[in-house]
PDB file of C-alpha atoms in Angstrom:
ATOM      1  CA  ARG A   1     139.921 136.598 145.720  1.00 39.00           C
ATOM      2  CA  ILE A   2     136.904 134.408 145.156  1.00 41.00           C
ATOM      3  CA  PHE A   3     133.965 135.671 143.169  1.00 38.00           C
ATOM      4  CA  SER A   4     130.909 134.018 141.678  1.00 39.00           C
ATOM      5  CA  ALA A   5     129.802 134.134 138.069  1.00 38.00           C
ATOM      6  CA  ARG A   6     126.493 133.482 136.400  1.00 36.00           C
ATOM      7  CA  LEU A   7     126.140 131.278 133.346  1.00 37.00           C
ATOM      8  CA  VAL A   8     124.341 133.301 130.706  1.00 37.00           C
ATOM      9  CA  SER A   9     123.507 132.950 127.059  1.00 39.00           C
ATOM     10  CA  MET A  10     125.921 134.874 124.863  1.00 39.00           C
ATOM     11  CA  THR A  11     123.214 135.707 122.320  1.00 42.00           C
ATOM     12  CA  PRO A  12     120.110 137.603 123.464  1.00 44.00           C
ATOM     13  CA  PRO A  13     116.895 136.215 121.984  1.00 44.00           C
ATOM     14  CA  SER A  14     115.357 137.978 119.014  1.00 42.00           C
ATOM     15  CA  ARG A  15     112.057 137.575 117.194  1.00 42.00           C
ATOM     16  CA  PRO A  16     111.888 133.798 117.302  1.00 40.00           C
ATOM     17  CA  ALA A  17     110.083 132.349 114.306  1.00 42.00           C
ATOM     18  CA  ALA A  18     112.467 133.290 111.489  1.00 42.00           C
ATOM     19  CA  ALA A  19     115.559 132.536 113.520  1.00 40.00           C
ATOM     20  CA  LEU A  20     114.357 129.140 114.689  1.00 38.00           C
ATOM     21  CA  ARG A  21     113.550 128.104 111.121  1.00 42.00           C
ATOM     22  CA  ARG A  22     117.246 128.468 110.247  1.00 40.00           C
ATOM     23  CA  LEU A  23     118.510 126.272 113.064  1.00 40.00           C
ATOM     24  CA  SER A  24     120.435 123.151 112.090  1.00 46.00           C
ATOM     25  CA  PRO A  25     119.156 119.683 113.056  1.00 47.00           C
ATOM     26  CA  LEU A  26     121.769 119.402 115.806  1.00 45.00           C
ATOM     27  CA  VAL A  27     120.663 122.728 117.279  1.00 42.00           C
ATOM     28  CA  LEU A  28     117.081 121.515 117.209  1.00 44.00           C
ATOM     29  CA  LEU A  29     118.245 118.433 119.038  1.00 45.00           C
ATOM     30  CA  ALA A  30     119.943 120.571 121.664  1.00 45.00           C
ATOM     31  CA  ALA A  31     116.777 122.608 122.037  1.00 43.00           C
ATOM     32  CA  GLY A  32     114.906 119.423 122.785  1.00 46.00           C
ATOM     33  CA  VAL A  33     117.426 118.553 125.484  1.00 44.00           C
ATOM     34  CA  GLY A  34     117.043 122.060 126.834  1.00 44.00           C
ATOM     35  CA  ALA A  35     113.358 121.446 127.428  1.00 42.00           C
ATOM     36  CA  GLN A  36     114.197 118.880 130.080  1.00 44.00           C
ATOM     37  CA  MET A  37     116.748 121.159 131.690  1.00 42.00           C
ATOM     38  CA  GLY A  38     114.323 123.951 132.396  1.00 41.00           C
ATOM     39  CA  MET A  39     115.404 126.163 129.499  1.00 40.00           C
ATOM     40  CA  GLY A  40     111.879 127.119 128.504  1.00 39.00           C
ATOM     41  CA  MET A  41     111.062 124.650 125.741  1.00 39.00           C
ATOM     42  CA  PRO A  42     107.824 122.763 126.376  1.00 38.00           C
ATOM     43  CA  PRO A  43     107.930 118.985 125.835  1.00 41.00           C
ATOM     44  CA  LYS A  44     106.260 117.703 122.694  1.00 41.00           C
ATOM     45  CA  ALA A  45     102.924 116.147 123.556  1.00 42.00           C
ATOM     46  CA  SER A  46     102.669 112.415 122.953  1.00 48.00           C
ATOM     47  CA  ALA A  47      99.724 110.941 121.089  1.00 49.00           C
ATOM     48  CA  LYS A  48      97.264 108.906 123.145  1.00 82.00           C
ATOM     49  CA  GLY A  49      96.347 105.349 122.281  1.00 92.00           C
ATOM     50  CA  GLU A  50      92.797 104.035 122.132  1.00 95.00           C
ATOM     51  CA  TRP A  51      92.299 101.561 124.973  1.00 94.00           C
ATOM     52  CA  LYS A  52      89.093 100.169 123.459  1.00 95.00           C
ATOM     53  CA  GLU A  53      91.084  99.005 120.433  1.00 96.00           C
ATOM     54  CA  VAL A  54      93.812  97.256 122.445  1.00 96.00           C
ATOM     55  CA  PRO A  55      92.042  93.862 122.845  1.00 95.00           C
ATOM     56  CA  SER A  56      91.657  93.655 119.068  1.00 95.00           C
ATOM     57  CA  LEU A  57      95.377  94.274 118.508  1.00 97.00           C
ATOM     58  CA  LEU A  58      96.971  92.028 121.146  1.00 97.00           C
ATOM     59  CA  CYS A  59      97.580  89.135 118.761  1.00 97.00           C
ATOM     60  CA  ASP A  60      99.179  91.298 116.045  1.00 97.00           C
ATOM     61  CA  ALA A  61     101.285  93.221 118.571  1.00 98.00           C
ATOM     62  CA  CYS A  62     102.536  89.937 120.031  1.00 98.00           C
ATOM     63  CA  SER A  63     103.383  88.437 116.635  1.00 98.00           C
ATOM     64  CA  SER A  64     105.182  91.565 115.495  1.00 98.00           C
ATOM     65  CA  GLY A  65     107.114  91.803 118.761  1.00 98.00           C
ATOM     66  CA  VAL A  66     108.285  88.194 118.805  1.00 98.00           C
ATOM     67  CA  LYS A  67     109.472  88.445 115.193  1.00 98.00           C
ATOM     68  CA  ALA A  68     111.277  91.703 115.946  1.00 98.00           C
ATOM     69  CA  ALA A  69     112.913  90.162 119.030  1.00 98.00           C
ATOM     70  CA  PHE A  70     114.052  87.141 117.012  1.00 98.00           C
ATOM     71  CA  THR A  71     115.585  89.368 114.319  1.00 98.00           C
ATOM     72  CA  GLU A  72     117.331  91.671 116.790  1.00 98.00           C
ATOM     73  CA  VAL A  73     118.710  88.825 118.895  1.00 98.00           C
ATOM     74  CA  ALA A  74     120.054  87.116 115.776  1.00 97.00           C
ATOM     75  CA  HIS A  75     121.717  90.386 114.723  1.00 96.00           C
ATOM     76  CA  GLN A  76     123.311  91.059 118.107  1.00 96.00           C
ATOM     77  CA  ARG A  77     124.466  87.448 118.448  1.00 96.00           C
ATOM     78  CA  SER A  78     126.204  87.651 115.061  1.00 95.00           C
ATOM     79  CA  GLU A  79     127.947  90.895 116.048  1.00 95.00           C
ATOM     80  CA  ALA A  80     129.086  89.705 119.488  1.00 94.00           C
ATOM     81  CA  VAL A  81     132.355  87.970 120.280  1.00 93.00           C
ATOM     82  CA  ALA A  82     131.786  84.231 120.440  1.00 89.00           C
ATOM     83  CA  GLY A  83     130.533  83.134 123.844  1.00 88.00           C
ATOM     84  CA  THR A  84     129.788  86.645 125.135  1.00 93.00           C
ATOM     85  CA  PHE A  85     126.135  86.967 124.087  1.00 95.00           C
ATOM     86  CA  GLY A  86     123.841  85.844 126.891  1.00 95.00           C
ATOM     87  CA  GLU A  87     120.412  86.019 128.458  1.00 96.00           C
ATOM     88  CA  ASP A  88     121.049  89.484 129.891  1.00 96.00           C
ATOM     89  CA  ASP A  89     121.495  90.763 126.339  1.00 97.00           C
ATOM     90  CA  ILE A  90     118.203  89.166 125.318  1.00 98.00           C
ATOM     91  CA  ASN A  91     116.429  90.715 128.298  1.00 97.00           C
ATOM     92  CA  SER A  92     117.794  94.084 127.210  1.00 96.00           C
ATOM     93  CA  VAL A  93     116.250  93.566 123.771  1.00 97.00           C
ATOM     94  CA  LEU A  94     112.861  92.613 125.223  1.00 98.00           C
ATOM     95  CA  GLU A  95     112.878  95.671 127.504  1.00 96.00           C
ATOM     96  CA  ARG A  96     112.989  97.900 124.419  1.00 95.00           C
ATOM     97  CA  LEU A  97     110.540  95.912 122.320  1.00 97.00           C
ATOM     98  CA  CYS A  98     107.575  98.219 123.002  1.00 97.00           C
ATOM     99  CA  ASP A  99     109.477 101.518 122.878  1.00 94.00           C
ATOM    100  CA  PRO A 100     108.549 103.209 119.570  1.00 93.00           C
ATOM    101  CA  LYS A 101     111.425 105.684 119.865  1.00 89.00           C
ATOM    102  CA  ASN A 102     113.997 102.937 120.124  1.00 90.00           C
ATOM    103  CA  ARG A 103     115.176 101.182 116.973  1.00 91.00           C
ATOM    104  CA  ILE A 104     114.170  97.812 118.443  1.00 95.00           C
ATOM    105  CA  GLY A 105     110.598  99.064 118.862  1.00 95.00           C
ATOM    106  CA  HIS A 106     110.299 100.404 115.335  1.00 95.00           C
ATOM    107  CA  HIS A 107     108.433  97.240 114.306  1.00 97.00           C
ATOM    108  CA  LEU A 108     105.310  98.835 115.806  1.00 98.00           C
ATOM    109  CA  ARG A 109     105.757 101.874 113.600  1.00 97.00           C
ATOM    110  CA  ARG A 110     105.857  99.784 110.449  1.00 97.00           C
ATOM    111  CA  LEU A 111     102.297  98.586 111.078  1.00 98.00           C
ATOM    112  CA  ASP A 112      99.265 100.324 109.635  1.00 98.00           C
ATOM    113  CA  VAL A 113      96.004  99.594 111.457  1.00 97.00           C
ATOM    114  CA  TYR A 114      92.794  99.375 109.452  1.00 96.00           C
ATOM    115  CA  ALA A 115      89.207  98.280 110.063  1.00 94.00           C
ATOM    116  CA  ASP A 116      87.716  95.218 108.412  1.00 91.00           C
ATOM    117  CA  GLU A 117      83.931  95.548 108.373  1.00 88.00           C
ATOM    118  CA  ARG A 118      82.178  92.179 108.495  1.00 82.00           C
ATOM    119  CA  ARG A 119      78.411  92.266 108.715  1.00 77.00           C
ATOM    120  CA  SER A 120      77.547  93.397 112.220  1.00 82.00           C
ATOM    121  CA  ARG A 121      81.092  93.495 113.609  1.00 89.00           C
ATOM    122  CA  THR A 122      84.307  95.391 113.016  1.00 92.00           C
ATOM    123  CA  LEU A 123      87.711  93.722 113.214  1.00 93.00           C
ATOM    124  CA  LEU A 124      91.046  95.485 113.366  1.00 95.00           C
ATOM    125  CA  LYS A 125      93.897  94.264 111.208  1.00 95.00           C
ATOM    126  CA  THR A 126      97.442  95.406 110.572  1.00 97.00           C
ATOM    127  CA  ARG A 127      99.529  95.486 107.432  1.00 97.00           C
ATOM    128  CA  GLN A 128     103.292  95.738 107.196  1.00 96.00           C
ATOM    129  CA  MET A 129     104.564  98.972 105.640  1.00 97.00           C
ATOM    130  CA  ASP A 130     107.915  99.557 103.970  1.00 95.00           C
ATOM    131  CA  ASP A 131     108.774 102.663 105.983  1.00 95.00           C
ATOM    132  CA  VAL A 132     108.881 103.602 109.641  1.00 96.00           C
ATOM    133  CA  GLY A 133     105.905 105.834 110.315  1.00 96.00           C
ATOM    134  CA  LYS A 134     105.350 108.683 112.719  1.00 93.00           C
ATOM    135  CA  CYS A 135     103.982 107.420 116.015  1.00 93.00           C
ATOM    136  CA  GLY A 136     100.449 108.769 116.111  1.00 94.00           C
ATOM    137  CA  VAL A 137      97.288 107.380 117.673  1.00 96.00           C
ATOM    138  CA  GLU A 138      97.422 103.981 115.952  1.00 97.00           C
ATOM    139  CA  CYS A 139     101.088 103.493 116.842  1.00 97.00           C
ATOM    140  CA  GLU A 140     100.423 104.502 120.456  1.00 97.00           C
ATOM    141  CA  THR A 141      97.550 102.001 120.572  1.00 97.00           C
ATOM    142  CA  LEU A 142      99.922  99.282 119.379  1.00 98.00           C
ATOM    143  CA  VAL A 143     102.376 100.375 122.084  1.00 97.00           C
ATOM    144  CA  LEU A 144      99.636  99.878 124.687  1.00 97.00           C
ATOM    145  CA  ALA A 145      98.885  96.430 123.247  1.00 97.00           C
ATOM    146  CA  CYS A 146     102.571  95.493 123.161  1.00 98.00           C
ATOM    147  CA  ASN A 147     103.090  96.552 126.778  1.00 97.00           C
ATOM    148  CA  LYS A 148     100.026  94.600 127.900  1.00 96.00           C
ATOM    149  CA  VAL A 149     101.331  91.491 126.153  1.00 97.00           C
ATOM    150  CA  MET A 150     104.821  91.749 127.621  1.00 97.00           C
ATOM    151  CA  ASP A 151     103.735  92.801 131.127  1.00 96.00           C
ATOM    152  CA  GLU A 152     100.693  90.620 131.661  1.00 96.00           C
ATOM    153  CA  MET A 153     100.485  87.811 129.110  1.00 96.00           C
ATOM    154  CA  MET A 154     103.919  86.801 127.904  1.00 96.00           C
ATOM    155  CA  ASP A 155     106.054  84.240 129.717  1.00 96.00           C
ATOM    156  CA  VAL A 156     109.118  86.408 129.270  1.00 97.00           C
ATOM    157  CA  GLU A 157     111.516  84.025 130.998  1.00 97.00           C
ATOM    158  CA  GLU A 158     110.532  81.191 128.670  1.00 97.00           C
ATOM    159  CA  LEU A 159     110.868  83.463 125.651  1.00 98.00           C
ATOM    160  CA  VAL A 160     114.366  84.481 126.778  1.00 98.00           C
ATOM    161  CA  VAL A 161     115.361  80.824 127.101  1.00 97.00           C
ATOM    162  CA  ALA A 162     113.921  79.975 123.678  1.00 98.00           C
ATOM    163  CA  LEU A 163     115.736  82.888 122.024  1.00 98.00           C
ATOM    164  CA  TYR A 164     118.968  81.952 123.787  1.00 97.00           C
ATOM    165  CA  LYS A 165     118.814  78.308 122.701  1.00 96.00           C
ATOM    166  CA  ASN A 166     118.130  79.455 119.120  1.00 96.00           C
ATOM    167  CA  ARG A 167     116.529  76.186 118.076  1.00 97.00           C
ATOM    168  CA  LYS A 168     113.269  77.540 116.662  1.00 97.00           C
ATOM    169  CA  SER A 169     112.392  79.839 113.785  1.00 98.00           C
ATOM    170  CA  ALA A 170     110.596  83.154 114.221  1.00 98.00           C
ATOM    171  CA  ASP A 171     107.341  81.631 112.978  1.00 98.00           C
ATOM    172  CA  GLN A 172     107.643  78.748 115.452  1.00 98.00           C
ATOM    173  CA  LEU A 173     108.157  81.200 118.312  1.00 98.00           C
ATOM    174  CA  VAL A 174     105.138  83.245 117.213  1.00 98.00           C
ATOM    175  CA  GLU A 175     103.076  80.071 117.154  1.00 97.00           C
ATOM    176  CA  GLU A 176     104.200  79.065 120.657  1.00 97.00           C
ATOM    177  CA  PHE A 177     104.142  82.403 122.457  1.00 97.00           C
ATOM    178  CA  CYS A 178     101.337  84.206 120.632  1.00 97.00           C
ATOM    179  CA  LYS A 179      98.952  82.120 118.525  1.00 95.00           C
ATOM    180  CA  GLU A 180      98.746  79.205 120.961  1.00 95.00           C
ATOM    181  CA  ALA A 181      98.885  81.453 124.019  1.00 95.00           C
ATOM    182  CA  GLU A 182      96.811  84.159 125.716  1.00 95.00           C
ATOM    183  CA  PRO A 183      97.590  87.091 123.366  1.00 95.00           C
ATOM    184  CA  CYS A 184      95.773  85.404 120.465  1.00 96.00           C
ATOM    185  CA  GLU A 185      93.130  83.693 122.561  1.00 92.00           C
ATOM    186  CA  ASP A 186      89.674  84.193 121.012  1.00 85.00           C
ATOM    187  CA  ALA A 187      91.236  86.217 118.199  1.00 78.00           C
ATOM    188  CA  PRO A 188      90.125  88.000 116.177  1.00 84.00           C
ATOM    189  CA  LYS A 189      88.314  90.115 118.748  1.00 91.00           C
ATOM    190  CA  PRO A 190      85.813  92.601 117.290  1.00 93.00           C
ATOM    191  CA  LEU A 191      85.476  96.163 118.474  1.00 94.00           C
ATOM    192  CA  PRO A 192      82.576  96.998 120.814  1.00 92.00           C
ATOM    193  CA  PRO A 193      79.420  97.616 118.715  1.00 89.00           C
ATOM    194  CA  SER A 194      78.930 101.081 120.179  1.00 91.00           C
ATOM    195  CA  TYR A 195      82.523 102.171 119.511  1.00 92.00           C
ATOM    196  CA  LYS A 196      82.966 104.599 116.617  1.00 91.00           C
ATOM    197  CA  ARG A 197      86.496 104.225 115.353  1.00 93.00           C
ATOM    198  CA  LYS A 198      88.407 107.005 113.607  1.00 93.00           C
ATOM    199  CA  ASP A 199      90.972 105.938 111.041  1.00 94.00           C
ATOM    200  CA  HIS A 200      94.352 107.689 110.992  1.00 95.00           C
ATOM    201  CA  PRO A 201      96.575 107.757 107.891  1.00 95.00           C
ATOM    202  CA  PHE A 202     100.004 106.139 107.988  1.00 96.00           C
ATOM    203  CA  VAL A 203     102.598 108.912 107.717  1.00 95.00           C
ATOM    204  CA  PRO A 204     106.131 107.806 106.754  1.00 95.00           C
ATOM    205  CA  MET A 205     108.889 109.269 108.905  1.00 89.00           C
ATOM    206  CA  ASP A 206     111.375 111.631 107.315  1.00 85.00           C
ATOM    207  CA  GLU A 207     114.892 110.150 107.426  1.00 84.00           C
ATOM    208  CA  SER A 208     116.401 113.203 109.128  1.00 86.00           C
ATOM    209  CA  GLU A 209     113.701 113.205 111.807  1.00 85.00           C
ATOM    210  CA  LEU A 210     114.180 109.480 112.341  1.00 83.00           C
ATOM    211  CA  SER A 211     117.937 109.950 112.762  1.00 82.00           C
ATOM    212  CA  LEU A 212     117.413 112.704 115.319  1.00 85.00           C
ATOM    213  CA  GLU A 213     114.855 110.637 117.164  1.00 81.00           C
ATOM    214  CA  SER A 214     117.277 107.718 117.341  1.00 75.00           C
ATOM    215  CA  MET A 215     119.897 110.053 118.769  1.00 81.00           C
ATOM    216  CA  MET A 216     117.411 111.261 121.382  1.00 79.00           C
ATOM    217  CA  ALA A 217     116.550 107.678 122.324  1.00 72.00           C
ATOM    218  CA  GLU A 218     120.238 106.915 122.754  1.00 74.00           C
ATOM    219  CA  MET A 219     120.727 110.015 124.907  1.00 79.00           C
ATOM    220  CA  ASN A 220     117.703 109.129 127.025  1.00 75.00           C
ATOM    221  CA  SER A 221     119.121 105.640 127.567  1.00 69.00           C
ATOM    222  CA  MET A 222     122.219 107.353 129.010  1.00 75.00           C
ATOM    223  CA  GLY A 223     120.093 109.427 131.377  1.00 73.00           C
ATOM    224  CA  MET A 224     120.139 112.623 129.304  1.00 69.00           C
ATOM    225  CA  GLY A 225     116.517 113.728 128.997  1.00 60.00           C
ATOM    226  CA  GLY A 226     115.157 115.569 126.011  1.00 58.00           C
ATOM    227  CA  ASN A 227     112.399 115.943 123.471  1.00 59.00           C
ATOM    228  CA  LEU A 228     112.656 115.971 119.703  1.00 56.00           C
ATOM    229  CA  MET A 229     111.376 119.164 118.107  1.00 60.00           C
ATOM    230  CA  THR A 230     111.489 119.605 114.344  1.00 58.00           C
ATOM    231  CA  ALA A 231     111.802 122.987 112.636  1.00 61.00           C
ATOM    232  CA  ASP A 232     108.027 123.081 112.197  1.00 63.00           C
ATOM    233  CA  ASP A 233     107.505 122.234 115.872  1.00 63.00           C
ATOM    234  CA  MET A 234     109.846 124.983 116.997  1.00 64.00           C
ATOM    235  CA  GLU A 235     108.346 127.567 114.671  1.00 67.00           C
ATOM    236  CA  ALA A 236     104.891 126.710 115.970  1.00 65.00           C
ATOM    237  CA  TYR A 237     106.212 127.057 119.506  1.00 62.00           C
ATOM    238  CA  ALA A 238     107.834 130.374 118.682  1.00 65.00           C
ATOM    239  CA  GLU A 239     104.676 131.764 117.123  1.00 68.00           C
ATOM    240  CA  ASN A 240     102.757 130.861 120.269  1.00 64.00           C
ATOM    241  CA  MET A 241     105.195 132.284 122.773  1.00 58.00           C
ATOM    242  CA  ASP A 242     102.513 134.769 123.774  1.00 55.00           C
ATOM    243  CA  GLY A 243     101.187 131.904 125.863  1.00 54.00           C
ATOM    244  CA  TYR A 244     104.139 132.637 128.114  1.00 53.00           C
ATOM    245  CA  GLY A 245     103.358 136.332 128.119  1.00 54.00           C
ATOM    246  CA  TYR A 246     105.891 137.355 125.451  1.00 50.00           C
ATOM    247  CA  GLY A 247     103.750 137.937 122.375  1.00 52.00           C
ATOM    248  CA  ASP A 248     105.589 140.299 119.991  1.00 53.00           C
ATOM    249  CA  MET A 249     107.587 141.835 122.812  1.00 49.00           C
ATOM    250  CA  ASP A 250     111.196 141.315 123.608  1.00 52.00           C
ATOM    251  CA  PRO A 251     110.882 138.748 126.432  1.00 49.00           C
ATOM    252  CA  TYR A 252     113.329 140.816 128.471  1.00 49.00           C
ATOM    253  CA  GLY A 253     111.502 144.098 127.912  1.00 53.00           C
ATOM    254  CA  ASP A 254     113.852 147.083 128.061  1.00 53.00           C
ATOM    255  CA  MET A 255     116.226 145.333 130.410  1.00 50.00           C
ATOM    256  CA  ASP A 256     119.679 144.112 129.638  1.00 52.00           C
ATOM    257  CA  PRO A 257     119.060 140.412 128.840  1.00 49.00           C
ATOM    258  CA  TYR A 258     122.047 139.474 130.997  1.00 50.00           C
ATOM    259  CA  GLY A 259     120.707 141.282 134.033  1.00 51.00           C
ATOM    260  CA  PHE A 260     123.682 143.670 134.322  1.00 48.00           C
ATOM    261  CA  GLY A 261     121.871 146.864 133.379  1.00 52.00           C
ATOM    262  CA  ASN A 262     124.314 149.731 132.921  1.00 52.00           C
ATOM    263  CA  MET A 263     126.753 148.323 135.447  1.00 49.00           C
ATOM    264  CA  ASP A 264     130.116 146.878 134.832  1.00 51.00           C
ATOM    265  CA  ALA A 265     129.450 143.195 134.052  1.00 47.00           C
ATOM    266  CA  TYR A 266     131.594 142.266 137.056  1.00 46.00           C
ATOM    267  CA  GLY A 267     129.809 144.630 139.443  1.00 47.00           C
ATOM    268  CA  ASP A 268     131.121 147.765 141.125  1.00 50.00           C
ATOM    269  CA  ALA A 269     133.052 145.738 143.634  1.00 47.00           C
ATOM    270  CA  TYR A 270     136.010 145.385 141.305  1.00 47.00           C
ATOM    271  CA  GLY A 271     135.893 148.720 139.539  1.00 51.00           C
ATOM    272  CA  ASP A 272     137.848 148.743 136.324  1.00 54.00           C
ATOM    273  CA  ASP A 273     139.795 145.645 137.263  1.00 53.00           C
ATOM    274  CA  PRO A 274     137.405 142.662 136.810  1.00 49.00           C
ATOM    275  CA  TYR A 275     139.826 140.373 138.666  1.00 50.00           C
ATOM    276  CA  GLY A 276     140.533 142.529 141.672  1.00 51.00           C
ATOM    277  CA  GLU A 277     143.453 144.822 142.449  1.00 51.00           C
ATOM    278  CA  GLY A 278     146.833 143.660 141.515  1.00 51.00           C
ATOM    279  CA  LEU A 279     145.654 140.710 139.408  1.00 47.00           C
TER     280      LEU A 279
END
């Protein structure tokens, strides 16, 4: 006899905030994946970059990216079996160069952006930090600058060839592809006089959060969507569940959370024998 079954949670939800605080990092990771699978978790909002600051950061984003690409290519070449590392591998590195959630794109998150006031104009500069920072507004602005460089200004094919030949240092590549090319043309470029910039502090990333984020990036690269939510994120979400109409109520009201009510979990069709007569 053929019968259908519903996949249900084996633990009915309780008051969320306290319970969510006790979840392990791996459970938090799973919750993030659940968001993409329609399990009720909202995706974490991404910070927005400042487009008006992008022209002032193109040169620094280019220099940082080329150096990061050089370092990563050298690392992967040293780890590969002799003769197996090729241009496709380099292209794969460059594709991830502006992704702040990928390890290869972390170079953007080690940059702190600050304003340099000079008489009647304001320049933007970056300084290298020791830690990987959380990707807030400044990081997102650098991501915009990096993408503009790679998509519109960089001769990517030539860069791939140069990295493959491995005959130039990182500084020489920066000179050729950034400082003597379009990304650094007319640099430094001041901000528009009417633009009022807001500075954002550099916030180092907690090691556990960074590890989880790297795991999420790896899962996303395999086609498994998800969003990273820390304990604080999930508690904040839980405390605001009234936005979904739950408030302090049990989200299932007085109903059986599994939808069976007072019935036999297998329905009346089978009576006391959940598998059918004679089985």
